Tab-separated table of C-alpha atoms in Angstrom:
chain	number	residue	atom	x	y	z
A	1	MET	CA	40.151	43.035	48.668
A	2	GLU	CA	43.062	45.740	50.179
A	3	LEU	CA	45.757	42.162	49.371
A	4	PHE	CA	44.281	42.077	45.364
A	5	PHE	CA	45.073	45.832	44.919
A	6	ASP	CA	48.511	45.677	47.177
A	7	ILE	CA	49.014	42.887	44.568
A	8	VAL	CA	48.107	44.799	41.657
A	9	ILE	CA	50.353	48.614	42.856
A	10	ALA	CA	53.683	45.756	43.459
A	11	GLY	CA	52.871	44.320	40.109
A	12	PHE	CA	52.879	47.605	37.863
A	13	LEU	CA	56.023	48.525	39.812
A	14	VAL	CA	58.125	45.230	39.709
A	15	ILE	CA	56.751	45.310	35.933
A	16	GLY	CA	57.652	49.842	35.689
A	17	GLY	CA	61.313	48.894	36.641
A	18	VAL	CA	61.889	45.824	34.203
A	19	PHE	CA	61.154	48.199	31.570
A	20	GLY	CA	62.710	51.099	32.917
A	21	ILE	CA	66.613	48.766	33.150
A	22	VAL	CA	65.284	47.130	29.734
A	23	GLY	CA	65.885	50.264	28.400
A	24	SER	CA	68.409	51.346	29.157
A	25	PHE	CA	70.542	48.361	28.994
A	26	GLY	CA	69.317	48.626	25.052
A	27	LEU	CA	70.789	51.777	25.102
A	28	LEU	CA	74.195	50.767	26.213
A	29	LYS	CA	73.570	46.969	24.406
A	30	LEU	CA	72.025	47.838	20.971
A	31	ASN	CA	75.021	48.155	18.583
A	32	ASP	CA	73.345	50.467	15.142
A	33	ARG	CA	72.557	54.668	15.367
A	34	MET	CA	68.856	54.051	14.799
A	35	SER	CA	68.321	51.119	16.450
A	36	ARG	CA	69.624	52.869	19.848
A	37	LEU	CA	66.895	55.615	19.184
A	38	HIS	CA	64.165	52.962	20.609
A	39	ALA	CA	65.418	51.181	23.899
A	40	PRO	CA	64.371	53.779	25.331
A	41	THR	CA	62.021	55.945	23.681
A	42	LYS	CA	59.824	52.753	23.916
A	43	ALA	CA	61.290	50.260	26.635
A	44	THR	CA	62.428	53.580	29.529
A	45	THR	CA	58.722	55.286	28.204
A	46	LEU	CA	56.512	51.906	29.196
A	47	GLY	CA	58.265	51.922	32.338
A	48	VAL	CA	57.132	55.114	33.720
A	49	GLY	CA	54.092	54.434	32.612
A	50	GLY	CA	53.812	51.446	35.167
A	51	VAL	CA	55.152	53.518	37.998
A	52	LEU	CA	52.670	56.365	37.484
A	53	LEU	CA	49.820	53.274	37.251
A	54	ALA	CA	51.161	52.153	40.782
A	55	SER	CA	50.895	55.946	42.167
A	56	MET	CA	47.070	56.231	40.849
A	57	THR	CA	46.316	53.508	42.367
A	58	HIS	CA	47.750	54.187	45.978
A	59	ALA	CA	46.835	57.165	45.680
A	60	ALA	CA	42.906	55.717	44.732
A	61	VAL	CA	43.002	52.310	47.748
A	62	HIS	CA	45.028	53.635	50.514
A	63	GLU	CA	44.385	57.928	50.163
A	64	HIS	CA	40.851	57.918	49.151
A	65	HIS	CA	40.628	60.544	46.823
A	66	LEU	CA	41.854	60.271	43.273
A	67	SER	CA	44.855	61.557	41.789
A	68	VAL	CA	44.894	63.468	38.026
A	69	HIS	CA	48.463	64.410	38.111
A	70	GLU	CA	49.525	61.241	37.744
A	71	LEU	CA	47.686	61.667	34.283
A	72	MET	CA	48.981	65.362	33.270
A	73	ILE	CA	52.329	63.873	33.804
A	74	THR	CA	51.664	60.719	31.254
A	75	LEU	CA	49.638	61.976	28.712
A	76	PHE	CA	52.481	65.339	28.919
A	77	LEU	CA	54.893	61.737	28.346
A	78	PHE	CA	53.046	59.922	25.731
A	79	LEU	CA	52.912	63.449	23.462
A	80	THR	CA	56.565	64.489	23.582
A	81	ALA	CA	58.659	61.030	23.655
A	82	PRO	CA	57.844	60.428	19.853
A	83	ILE	CA	58.793	64.295	18.977
A	84	THR	CA	62.278	63.885	20.558
A	85	ALA	CA	62.767	60.637	18.863
A	86	ASN	CA	61.843	61.806	16.396
A	87	PHE	CA	64.666	64.537	15.703
A	88	ILE	CA	67.230	62.811	17.387
A	89	ALA	CA	66.541	60.331	13.968
A	90	LYS	CA	66.925	63.437	12.350
A	91	VAL	CA	70.193	64.750	13.846
A	92	HIS	CA	71.518	61.154	12.769
A	93	ILE	CA	69.607	61.105	9.847
A	94	HIS	CA	72.007	64.917	8.764
A	95	ARG	CA	75.532	64.267	10.556
A	96	HIS	CA	75.955	60.924	9.635
A	97	ASP	CA	74.141	60.189	5.733
A	98	THR	CA	74.891	62.367	2.130
A	99	PRO	CA	71.324	63.374	-0.345
A	100	ASP	CA	73.901	60.087	-2.838
A	101	SER	CA	73.074	57.924	0.511
A	102	LEU	CA	70.019	57.894	1.429
A	103	PRO	CA	66.958	57.355	-0.387
A	104	ASP	CA	65.004	58.258	-2.691
A	105	ALA	CA	62.583	61.662	-1.075
A	106	GLY	CA	59.917	61.024	-4.113
A	107	GLU	CA	57.552	63.795	-4.283
A	108	ASP	CA	59.701	65.579	-2.027
A	109	LYS	CA	62.998	66.041	-4.328
A	110	ILE	CA	65.482	66.449	-0.758
A	111	TRP	CA	65.002	64.712	2.565
A	112	ALA	CA	64.364	67.486	4.977
A	113	THR	CA	67.151	67.915	7.157
A	114	HIS	CA	69.736	68.031	3.622
A	115	LYS	CA	67.342	71.338	2.107
A	116	LYS	CA	68.278	74.484	2.683
A	117	PRO	CA	65.602	77.523	4.198
A	118	GLU	CA	64.285	79.685	2.057
A	119	ASN	CA	64.864	83.545	1.456
A	120	GLU	CA	67.688	82.424	3.625
A	121	VAL	CA	69.684	84.759	4.100
A	122	ILE	CA	73.479	84.624	4.448
A	123	GLY	CA	75.768	86.869	5.997
A	124	PRO	CA	75.087	90.551	7.763
A	125	GLU	CA	71.330	92.177	6.154
A	126	VAL	CA	72.695	95.913	4.414
F	1	MET	CA	55.106	43.774	49.475
F	2	ILE	CA	54.264	47.141	48.076
F	3	GLU	CA	57.405	48.102	49.887
F	4	THR	CA	59.693	45.082	48.555
F	5	ALA	CA	58.660	46.177	45.461
F	6	ALA	CA	58.915	50.305	45.977
F	7	ILE	CA	62.836	48.489	46.220
F	8	PHE	CA	63.063	46.973	43.577
F	9	ALA	CA	62.147	49.347	41.287
F	10	PHE	CA	64.295	52.087	43.328
F	11	VAL	CA	67.376	48.983	42.586
F	12	CYS	CA	66.227	49.083	38.668
F	13	PHE	CA	65.918	53.028	37.938
F	14	ALA	CA	69.046	53.666	39.864
F	15	LEU	CA	70.929	51.292	38.090
F	16	SER	CA	69.036	52.662	34.813
F	17	LEU	CA	70.476	56.157	35.706
F	18	LEU	CA	74.247	54.329	35.869
F	19	MET	CA	73.805	53.413	32.349
F	20	ASN	CA	73.016	56.050	30.750
F	21	LEU	CA	75.473	58.144	32.404
F	22	TRP	CA	78.176	55.355	31.490
F	23	LYS	CA	76.314	56.209	27.903
F	24	VAL	CA	77.390	60.348	28.432
F	25	VAL	CA	80.415	59.388	29.227
F	26	SER	CA	81.098	57.057	26.144
F	27	ALA	CA	78.931	58.488	23.949
F	28	GLU	CA	81.505	58.255	20.978
F	29	ASP	CA	78.725	60.559	18.825
F	30	VAL	CA	76.410	64.357	19.852
F	31	ALA	CA	73.134	62.676	18.620
F	32	ASP	CA	73.622	59.736	20.864
F	33	ARG	CA	74.982	61.901	24.191
F	34	ILE	CA	71.207	63.145	23.504
F	35	LEU	CA	69.311	60.391	23.090
F	36	ALA	CA	71.554	59.176	26.810
F	37	LEU	CA	70.425	62.592	28.656
F	38	ASP	CA	66.803	62.595	26.805
F	39	THR	CA	66.739	59.064	28.559
F	40	MET	CA	68.492	60.300	32.070
F	41	PHE	CA	65.075	63.145	32.399
F	42	ILE	CA	62.433	60.065	31.486
F	43	ASN	CA	64.242	58.113	34.330
F	44	ALA	CA	64.354	61.164	37.075
F	45	ILE	CA	61.218	61.758	36.668
F	46	ALA	CA	60.820	57.557	37.601
F	47	LEU	CA	62.520	57.842	40.495
F	48	MET	CA	61.059	61.350	41.581
F	49	VAL	CA	57.167	59.375	40.853
F	50	LEU	CA	58.212	56.950	43.319
F	51	TYR	CA	60.066	58.832	45.668
F	52	GLY	CA	56.106	60.858	46.007
F	53	LEU	CA	55.061	56.787	45.743
F	54	ALA	CA	57.168	55.765	49.457
F	55	LEU	CA	56.386	58.929	51.016
F	56	GLY	CA	53.624	59.098	50.776
F	57	THR	CA	53.222	63.076	49.863
F	58	GLU	CA	52.233	64.664	46.480
F	59	ILE	CA	54.449	67.324	45.436
F	60	PHE	CA	56.942	65.880	43.457
F	61	PHE	CA	54.832	65.539	41.124
F	62	GLU	CA	55.079	69.374	40.280
F	63	ALA	CA	58.558	68.561	40.683
F	64	ALA	CA	58.391	65.703	37.973
F	65	MET	CA	56.126	67.805	35.474
F	66	ILE	CA	58.289	70.121	35.383
F	67	ILE	CA	62.008	68.409	34.700
F	68	ALA	CA	59.620	66.177	32.396
F	69	MET	CA	58.757	69.979	30.623
F	70	LEU	CA	62.621	71.103	30.543
F	71	GLY	CA	64.411	67.423	28.875
F	72	PHE	CA	61.865	67.618	26.644
F	73	VAL	CA	62.160	71.810	25.808
F	74	SER	CA	66.111	71.255	26.380
F	75	THR	CA	66.467	68.114	24.257
F	76	VAL	CA	64.357	69.434	20.793
F	77	ALA	CA	66.466	72.819	21.737
F	78	TYR	CA	69.336	70.500	21.048
F	79	ALA	CA	67.982	68.545	18.412
F	80	ARG	CA	67.368	72.387	16.239
F	81	PHE	CA	70.642	73.205	17.288
F	82	MET	CA	72.427	70.918	15.190
F	83	LEU	CA	69.966	70.827	12.529
F	84	ARG	CA	70.093	74.111	12.046
F	85	GLY	CA	73.152	75.827	13.411
F	86	ASN	CA	70.364	78.316	15.852
F	87	ILE	CA	67.319	77.859	17.590
F	88	ILE	CA	64.909	80.122	16.674
F	89	GLU	CA	64.996	81.261	12.809
């Protein structure tokens, strides 16, 4: 039984390492700005997930206690990775596209990255 | 067997960090640079958890948690600065 769990832990570690290196290699290799977002935000997050699963299994099998720290890190990473990806995509759109080159925004009339905040005061208020 | 797999994962994440560093240096655009730095944060978290697993201590989880929070906040703040010119409107 010990051997079985050792194989599981080693498998999680290898899967995590492969996903991590694929994510970083994709960041170097992909050509398009927007497609470059995919590699780190998805593959690298999965790589960290594999390492955290291995760590949880290791704590449960070899140190005989349930470890919930990894769950916290997993939850936090899986919540925040899409938000950072969304923000970086917005920066790409904001810096490289004009309102003319973007597709029609539909109901909203204008894309949010090009919309000026309402009631904006430019310069010092008198 | 776990030792071999852990060394393999260490090598993978170290190579990932080197590739990200190369991307930070060679990026043609500031948004690419933010993305590469964010990936470096995630890989650093993985390395810390791996180190805690290899040593059998729990003290690295807190460090990994703090790095995760700081990485998220700094990435969002930098992206916000690129979008709006200031961080808190």
